Amino acid sequence: MIRKLLVGGVFSLVLAFGATAVRADDDTAQALYDQALAAYGQRGDLAKNDQALALLQQAEAQVQEDDDLKYDIYVLETRAYYWKGVNVPGSEEDNDAKIPVFQAGMDKADLAIGVTKEYADAFYWKGVALGRWGLAKGIAASF
């Protein structure tokens, strides 16, 4: 009887600790997202946009259960990749450098859409990235 109580108590403790650890990861992801959002707000400095992308990638790795946060991370990543794509140094002539950046944005939008189809902003930013990807690739080559 004591052994059952001991094992059951340890199991309950592990479950409780595990739930706390997952929540802590979501809290860490939220803090990283908030930092990324602040950096993205200063995206006129391209280094800040790159900083936002790095923070968002860290947040993406941390988030566990919060689907709203996952969605927000993916949408902001899509927007940051769009901004990076339209501001690639020398990008007026070098469309080849833009294509993978816009593709990365579309991929993040697809992840957001996979989390929920209830919000329009993932669809909007995917369309924006797709349009820019098409312009960079060339109209005839896009089909």
Coordinates of N, CA and C in Angstrom, one line a residue:
M1 N 0.8 -1.2 0.0 CA 0.0 0.0 0.0 C 0.9 1.3 0.0
I2 N 1.9 1.3 0.8 CA 2.8 2.4 0.9 C 3.5 2.6 -0.4
R3 N 3.9 1.5 -1.0 CA 4.6 1.6 -2.3 C 3.7 2.2 -3.4
K4 N 2.4 1.8 -3.4 CA 1.5 2.4 -4.4 C 1.3 3.9 -4.1
L5 N 1.2 4.3 -2.9 CA 1.1 5.7 -2.6 C 2.3 6.5 -3.0
L6 N 3.5 5.9 -2.7 CA 4.7 6.5 -3.1 C 4.9 6.7 -4.6
V7 N 4.6 5.6 -5.3 CA 4.7 5.6 -6.8 C 3.7 6.6 -7.3
G8 N 2.4 6.5 -6.8 CA 1.4 7.4 -7.3 C 1.7 8.9 -7.0
G9 N 2.3 9.1 -5.8 CA 2.7 10.5 -5.5 C 3.8 11.0 -6.4
V10 N 4.8 10.2 -6.6 CA 5.9 10.6 -7.5 C 5.3 10.9 -8.9
F11 N 4.4 10.0 -9.4 CA 3.9 10.2 -10.7 C 3.1 11.5 -10.8
S12 N 2.3 11.8 -9.8 CA 1.6 13.0 -9.7 C 2.5 14.2 -9.7
L13 N 3.6 14.1 -9.0 CA 4.6 15.2 -8.9 C 5.2 15.4 -10.3
V14 N 5.5 14.3 -11.0 CA 6.1 14.5 -12.3 C 5.1 15.1 -13.3
L15 N 3.8 14.7 -13.2 CA 2.8 15.3 -14.1 C 2.7 16.8 -13.7
A16 N 2.6 17.1 -12.5 CA 2.5 18.5 -12.1 C 3.7 19.3 -12.5
F17 N 4.9 18.8 -12.4 CA 6.1 19.5 -12.8 C 6.2 19.6 -14.3
G18 N 5.7 18.6 -15.0 CA 5.8 18.6 -16.5 C 4.8 19.7 -17.0
A19 N 3.6 19.8 -16.4 CA 2.7 20.9 -16.8 C 3.3 22.2 -16.6
T20 N 4.0 22.4 -15.5 CA 4.6 23.7 -15.1 C 5.7 24.0 -16.2
A21 N 6.5 23.0 -16.5 CA 7.6 23.2 -17.5 C 7.0 23.6 -18.8
V22 N 5.9 23.0 -19.3 CA 5.4 23.3 -20.6 C 4.9 24.8 -20.5
R23 N 4.2 25.1 -19.4 CA 3.7 26.5 -19.3 C 4.9 27.5 -19.3
A24 N 6.0 27.1 -18.6 CA 7.2 28.0 -18.6 C 7.7 28.2 -20.0
D25 N 7.7 27.1 -20.8 CA 8.1 27.3 -22.2 C 7.2 28.3 -23.0
D26 N 5.9 28.2 -22.8 CA 5.0 29.1 -23.4 C 5.3 30.6 -22.9
D27 N 5.6 30.7 -21.6 CA 5.9 32.0 -21.1 C 7.2 32.6 -21.7
T28 N 8.2 31.7 -21.9 CA 9.4 32.1 -22.5 C 9.2 32.5 -24.0
A29 N 8.3 31.7 -24.6 CA 8.0 32.0 -26.0 C 7.3 33.3 -26.1
Q30 N 6.4 33.6 -25.2 CA 5.7 34.9 -25.2 C 6.6 36.1 -25.0
A31 N 7.6 35.9 -24.1 CA 8.6 37.0 -23.8 C 9.4 37.2 -25.1
L32 N 9.8 36.1 -25.7 CA 10.6 36.2 -27.0 C 9.8 36.9 -28.1
Y33 N 8.5 36.5 -28.2 CA 7.6 37.2 -29.1 C 7.5 38.7 -28.9
D34 N 7.3 39.0 -27.6 CA 7.2 40.4 -27.3 C 8.4 41.2 -27.7
Q35 N 9.6 40.6 -27.4 CA 10.9 41.3 -27.8 C 11.0 41.4 -29.4
A36 N 10.5 40.3 -30.0 CA 10.5 40.3 -31.5 C 9.6 41.4 -32.1
L37 N 8.4 41.5 -31.5 CA 7.5 42.5 -31.9 C 8.1 43.9 -31.8
A38 N 8.8 44.2 -30.6 CA 9.4 45.5 -30.4 C 10.5 45.7 -31.5
A39 N 11.3 44.7 -31.8 CA 12.4 44.8 -32.8 C 11.8 45.0 -34.1
Y40 N 10.7 44.3 -34.5 CA 10.0 44.5 -35.8 C 9.4 45.9 -35.9
G41 N 9.0 46.5 -34.8 CA 8.5 47.8 -34.8 C 9.6 48.8 -35.3
Q42 N 10.8 48.4 -35.2 CA 12.0 49.3 -35.7 C 12.6 48.7 -36.9
R43 N 11.8 48.0 -37.7 CA 12.3 47.3 -38.9 C 13.0 48.2 -40.0
G44 N 12.7 49.5 -39.9 CA 13.4 50.4 -40.8 C 14.9 50.2 -40.8
D45 N 15.4 49.8 -39.6 CA 16.8 49.4 -39.4 C 16.8 47.9 -39.7
L46 N 17.3 47.5 -40.8 CA 17.2 46.1 -41.3 C 17.8 45.1 -40.2
A47 N 18.8 45.6 -39.4 CA 19.3 44.7 -38.4 C 18.3 44.4 -37.4
K48 N 17.4 45.3 -37.1 CA 16.3 45.1 -36.1 C 15.3 44.0 -36.7
N49 N 15.1 44.1 -38.0 CA 14.2 43.1 -38.6 C 14.9 41.7 -38.5
D50 N 16.2 41.6 -38.8 CA 16.9 40.3 -38.6 C 16.9 39.9 -37.2
Q51 N 17.0 40.8 -36.2 CA 16.9 40.5 -34.8 C 15.5 39.9 -34.5
A52 N 14.5 40.5 -35.1 CA 13.1 40.0 -34.8 C 13.0 38.6 -35.4
L53 N 13.5 38.3 -36.6 CA 13.4 37.0 -37.1 C 14.1 36.0 -36.2
A54 N 15.3 36.3 -35.7 CA 16.0 35.4 -34.8 C 15.3 35.2 -33.5
L55 N 14.7 36.2 -33.0 CA 13.9 36.0 -31.7 C 12.6 35.2 -32.0
L56 N 12.0 35.4 -33.2 CA 10.8 34.6 -33.5 C 11.2 33.1 -33.7
Q57 N 12.3 32.9 -34.3 CA 12.7 31.5 -34.4 C 12.9 30.8 -33.1
Q58 N 13.5 31.6 -32.1 CA 13.7 31.0 -30.8 C 12.3 30.8 -30.1
A59 N 11.4 31.8 -30.3 CA 10.0 31.6 -29.7 C 9.3 30.4 -30.3
E60 N 9.5 30.2 -31.6 CA 8.9 29.1 -32.3 C 9.3 27.8 -31.7
A61 N 10.6 27.7 -31.4 CA 11.2 26.5 -30.8 C 10.7 26.3 -29.3
Q62 N 10.3 27.3 -28.6 CA 9.9 27.3 -27.2 C 8.4 27.0 -27.1
V63 N 7.6 27.5 -27.9 CA 6.1 27.4 -27.7 C 5.6 26.0 -27.8
Q64 N 4.8 25.7 -26.8 CA 4.3 24.3 -26.7 C 2.8 24.1 -27.0
E65 N 2.0 24.8 -26.2 CA 0.5 24.5 -26.2 C -0.3 25.7 -26.6
D66 N 0.2 26.9 -26.7 CA -0.5 28.1 -26.9 C -0.7 28.3 -28.4
D67 N -1.8 27.8 -29.0 CA -2.0 27.9 -30.4 C -2.1 29.4 -30.9
D68 N -2.7 30.2 -30.1 CA -2.8 31.6 -30.5 C -1.4 32.2 -30.6
L69 N -0.5 31.9 -29.7 CA 0.8 32.4 -29.7 C 1.6 31.8 -30.9
K70 N 1.4 30.5 -31.2 CA 2.0 29.9 -32.4 C 1.6 30.7 -33.6
Y71 N 0.3 30.9 -33.7 CA -0.2 31.7 -34.9 C 0.4 33.1 -35.0
D72 N 0.5 33.8 -33.9 CA 1.0 35.1 -33.9 C 2.5 35.1 -34.3
I73 N 3.2 34.1 -33.8 CA 4.7 34.0 -34.2 C 4.8 33.8 -35.7
Y74 N 4.0 32.8 -36.2 CA 4.1 32.5 -37.6 C 3.8 33.7 -38.5
V75 N 2.7 34.5 -38.1 CA 2.3 35.6 -38.9 C 3.4 36.7 -38.9
L76 N 3.9 37.0 -37.7 CA 4.9 38.0 -37.6 C 6.2 37.6 -38.4
E77 N 6.5 36.3 -38.4 CA 7.6 35.8 -39.2 C 7.4 36.1 -40.7
T78 N 6.1 35.8 -41.1 CA 5.8 36.1 -42.5 C 6.0 37.5 -42.8
R79 N 5.5 38.4 -42.0 CA 5.7 39.8 -42.2 C 7.2 40.3 -42.2
A80 N 8.0 39.7 -41.3 CA 9.4 40.0 -41.2 C 10.1 39.5 -42.5
Y81 N 9.8 38.3 -43.0 CA 10.4 37.8 -44.2 C 10.0 38.7 -45.4
Y82 N 8.7 39.2 -45.4 CA 8.3 40.1 -46.5 C 9.2 41.3 -46.5
W83 N 9.3 41.9 -45.3 CA 10.1 43.2 -45.2 C 11.6 42.9 -45.6
K84 N 12.1 41.8 -45.2 CA 13.5 41.4 -45.6 C 13.6 41.3 -47.1
G85 N 12.6 40.6 -47.7 CA 12.6 40.4 -49.1 C 12.6 41.7 -49.9
V86 N 11.8 42.6 -49.5 CA 11.7 43.9 -50.3 C 12.9 44.8 -50.0
N87 N 13.7 44.5 -49.0 CA 14.8 45.3 -48.7 C 16.2 44.6 -48.8
V88 N 16.2 43.5 -49.6 CA 17.4 42.8 -49.9 C 18.4 43.8 -50.5
P89 N 19.6 43.9 -49.9 CA 20.6 44.9 -50.5 C 20.9 44.5 -52.0
G90 N 20.8 45.5 -52.8 CA 21.0 45.3 -54.3 C 19.9 44.6 -54.9
S91 N 18.7 44.6 -54.3 CA 17.6 43.7 -54.7 C 16.9 44.2 -56.0
E92 N 17.2 45.4 -56.4 CA 16.6 45.9 -57.7 C 17.0 45.0 -58.8
E93 N 18.2 44.6 -58.8 CA 18.8 43.8 -59.9 C 18.8 42.3 -59.5
D94 N 18.9 42.0 -58.3 CA 19.2 40.6 -57.8 C 17.9 39.9 -57.3
N95 N 17.0 39.6 -58.2 CA 15.8 38.9 -57.8 C 16.0 37.5 -57.3
D96 N 17.1 36.9 -57.6 CA 17.4 35.5 -57.1 C 17.6 35.5 -55.6
A97 N 18.0 36.6 -55.0 CA 18.2 36.7 -53.6 C 16.8 36.9 -52.9
K98 N 15.9 37.4 -53.6 CA 14.5 37.6 -53.0 C 13.7 36.4 -52.9
I99 N 13.8 35.5 -53.9 CA 12.9 34.4 -54.0 C 12.9 33.5 -52.8
P100 N 14.1 33.1 -52.2 CA 14.0 32.2 -51.0 C 13.5 32.9 -49.8
V101 N 13.6 34.2 -49.7 CA 13.1 35.0 -48.6 C 11.6 35.0 -48.6
F102 N 11.0 35.3 -49.8 CA 9.6 35.3 -49.9 C 9.0 33.9 -49.8
Q103 N 9.7 32.9 -50.2 CA 9.3 31.5 -50.0 C 9.2 31.2 -48.5
A104 N 10.2 31.6 -47.8 CA 10.2 31.4 -46.3 C 9.0 32.1 -45.7
G105 N 8.7 33.3 -46.2 CA 7.5 33.9 -45.7 C 6.2 33.2 -46.0
M106 N 6.1 32.6 -47.2 CA 4.9 31.8 -47.5 C 4.9 30.6 -46.7
D107 N 6.0 29.9 -46.4 CA 6.0 28.7 -45.6 C 5.5 29.0 -44.2
K108 N 5.9 30.2 -43.6 CA 5.5 30.5 -42.3 C 4.0 30.8 -42.3
A109 N 3.5 31.4 -43.3 CA 2.1 31.7 -43.4 C 1.3 30.4 -43.5
D110 N 1.8 29.4 -44.2 CA 1.2 28.1 -44.3 C 1.1 27.4 -42.9
L111 N 2.2 27.6 -42.1 CA 2.1 27.1 -40.8 C 1.1 27.8 -39.9
A112 N 0.9 29.1 -40.1 CA -0.1 29.8 -39.4 C -1.5 29.3 -39.8
I113 N -1.7 29.2 -41.1 CA -3.0 28.7 -41.6 C -3.3 27.3 -41.0
G114 N -2.2 26.5 -40.9 CA -2.4 25.1 -40.3 C -2.8 25.2 -38.9
V115 N -2.5 26.2 -38.1 CA -2.9 26.3 -36.7 C -4.4 26.7 -36.7
T116 N -4.8 27.7 -37.5 CA -6.2 28.0 -37.5 C -6.5 28.8 -38.8
K117 N -7.6 28.5 -39.3 CA -8.1 29.2 -40.5 C -9.1 30.3 -40.2
E118 N -9.2 30.6 -38.9 CA -10.2 31.6 -38.5 C -9.9 33.1 -38.7
Y119 N -8.6 33.3 -38.9 CA -8.1 34.7 -39.0 C -7.6 35.0 -40.4
A120 N -7.8 36.2 -40.9 CA -7.5 36.5 -42.2 C -6.1 37.0 -42.4
D121 N -5.4 37.4 -41.4 CA -4.0 38.0 -41.6 C -3.0 37.0 -42.2
A122 N -3.1 35.7 -41.8 CA -2.2 34.8 -42.4 C -2.4 34.6 -43.9
F123 N -3.7 34.6 -44.3 CA -4.0 34.5 -45.7 C -3.5 35.8 -46.5
Y124 N -3.7 36.9 -45.9 CA -3.3 38.2 -46.5 C -1.8 38.2 -46.7
W125 N -1.1 37.9 -45.6 CA 0.4 38.0 -45.7 C 1.0 36.9 -46.6
K126 N 0.3 35.8 -46.7 CA 0.7 34.8 -47.7 C 0.5 35.3 -49.1
G127 N -0.6 35.9 -49.3 CA -0.8 36.5 -50.7 C 0.2 37.6 -51.0
V128 N 0.5 38.4 -50.0 CA 1.5 39.5 -50.3 C 2.9 38.8 -50.6
A129 N 3.3 37.8 -49.8 CA 4.6 37.2 -50.1 C 4.5 36.4 -51.4
L130 N 3.4 35.8 -51.8 CA 3.3 35.1 -53.0 C 3.4 36.1 -54.2
G131 N 2.7 37.2 -54.1 CA 2.8 38.3 -55.1 C 4.2 38.8 -55.4
R132 N 4.9 39.0 -54.3 CA 6.3 39.5 -54.4 C 7.2 38.4 -54.9
W133 N 6.9 37.1 -54.5 CA 7.7 36.0 -55.0 C 7.5 35.9 -56.5
G134 N 6.3 36.1 -57.0 CA 6.0 36.0 -58.4 C 6.7 37.1 -59.2
L135 N 6.7 38.3 -58.6 CA 7.4 39.4 -59.3 C 8.9 39.1 -59.4
A136 N 9.5 38.6 -58.3 CA 10.9 38.3 -58.3 C 11.2 37.2 -59.2
K137 N 10.4 36.2 -59.3 CA 10.6 35.0 -60.2 C 10.4 35.4 -61.6
G138 N 9.5 36.3 -61.9 CA 9.1 36.7 -63.2 C 7.8 36.1 -63.5
I139 N 6.9 36.9 -64.2 CA 5.6 36.5 -64.4 C 5.5 35.2 -65.2
A140 N 6.2 35.1 -66.3 CA 6.2 33.9 -67.2 C 6.7 32.6 -66.4
A141 N 7.8 32.8 -65.6 CA 8.4 31.7 -64.9 C 7.6 31.2 -63.7
S142 N 6.6 32.0 -63.3 CA 5.9 31.7 -62.1 C 4.8 30.6 -62.3
F143 N 4.5 30.4 -63.6 CA 3.5 29.4 -63.9 C 4.0 28.1 -64.3

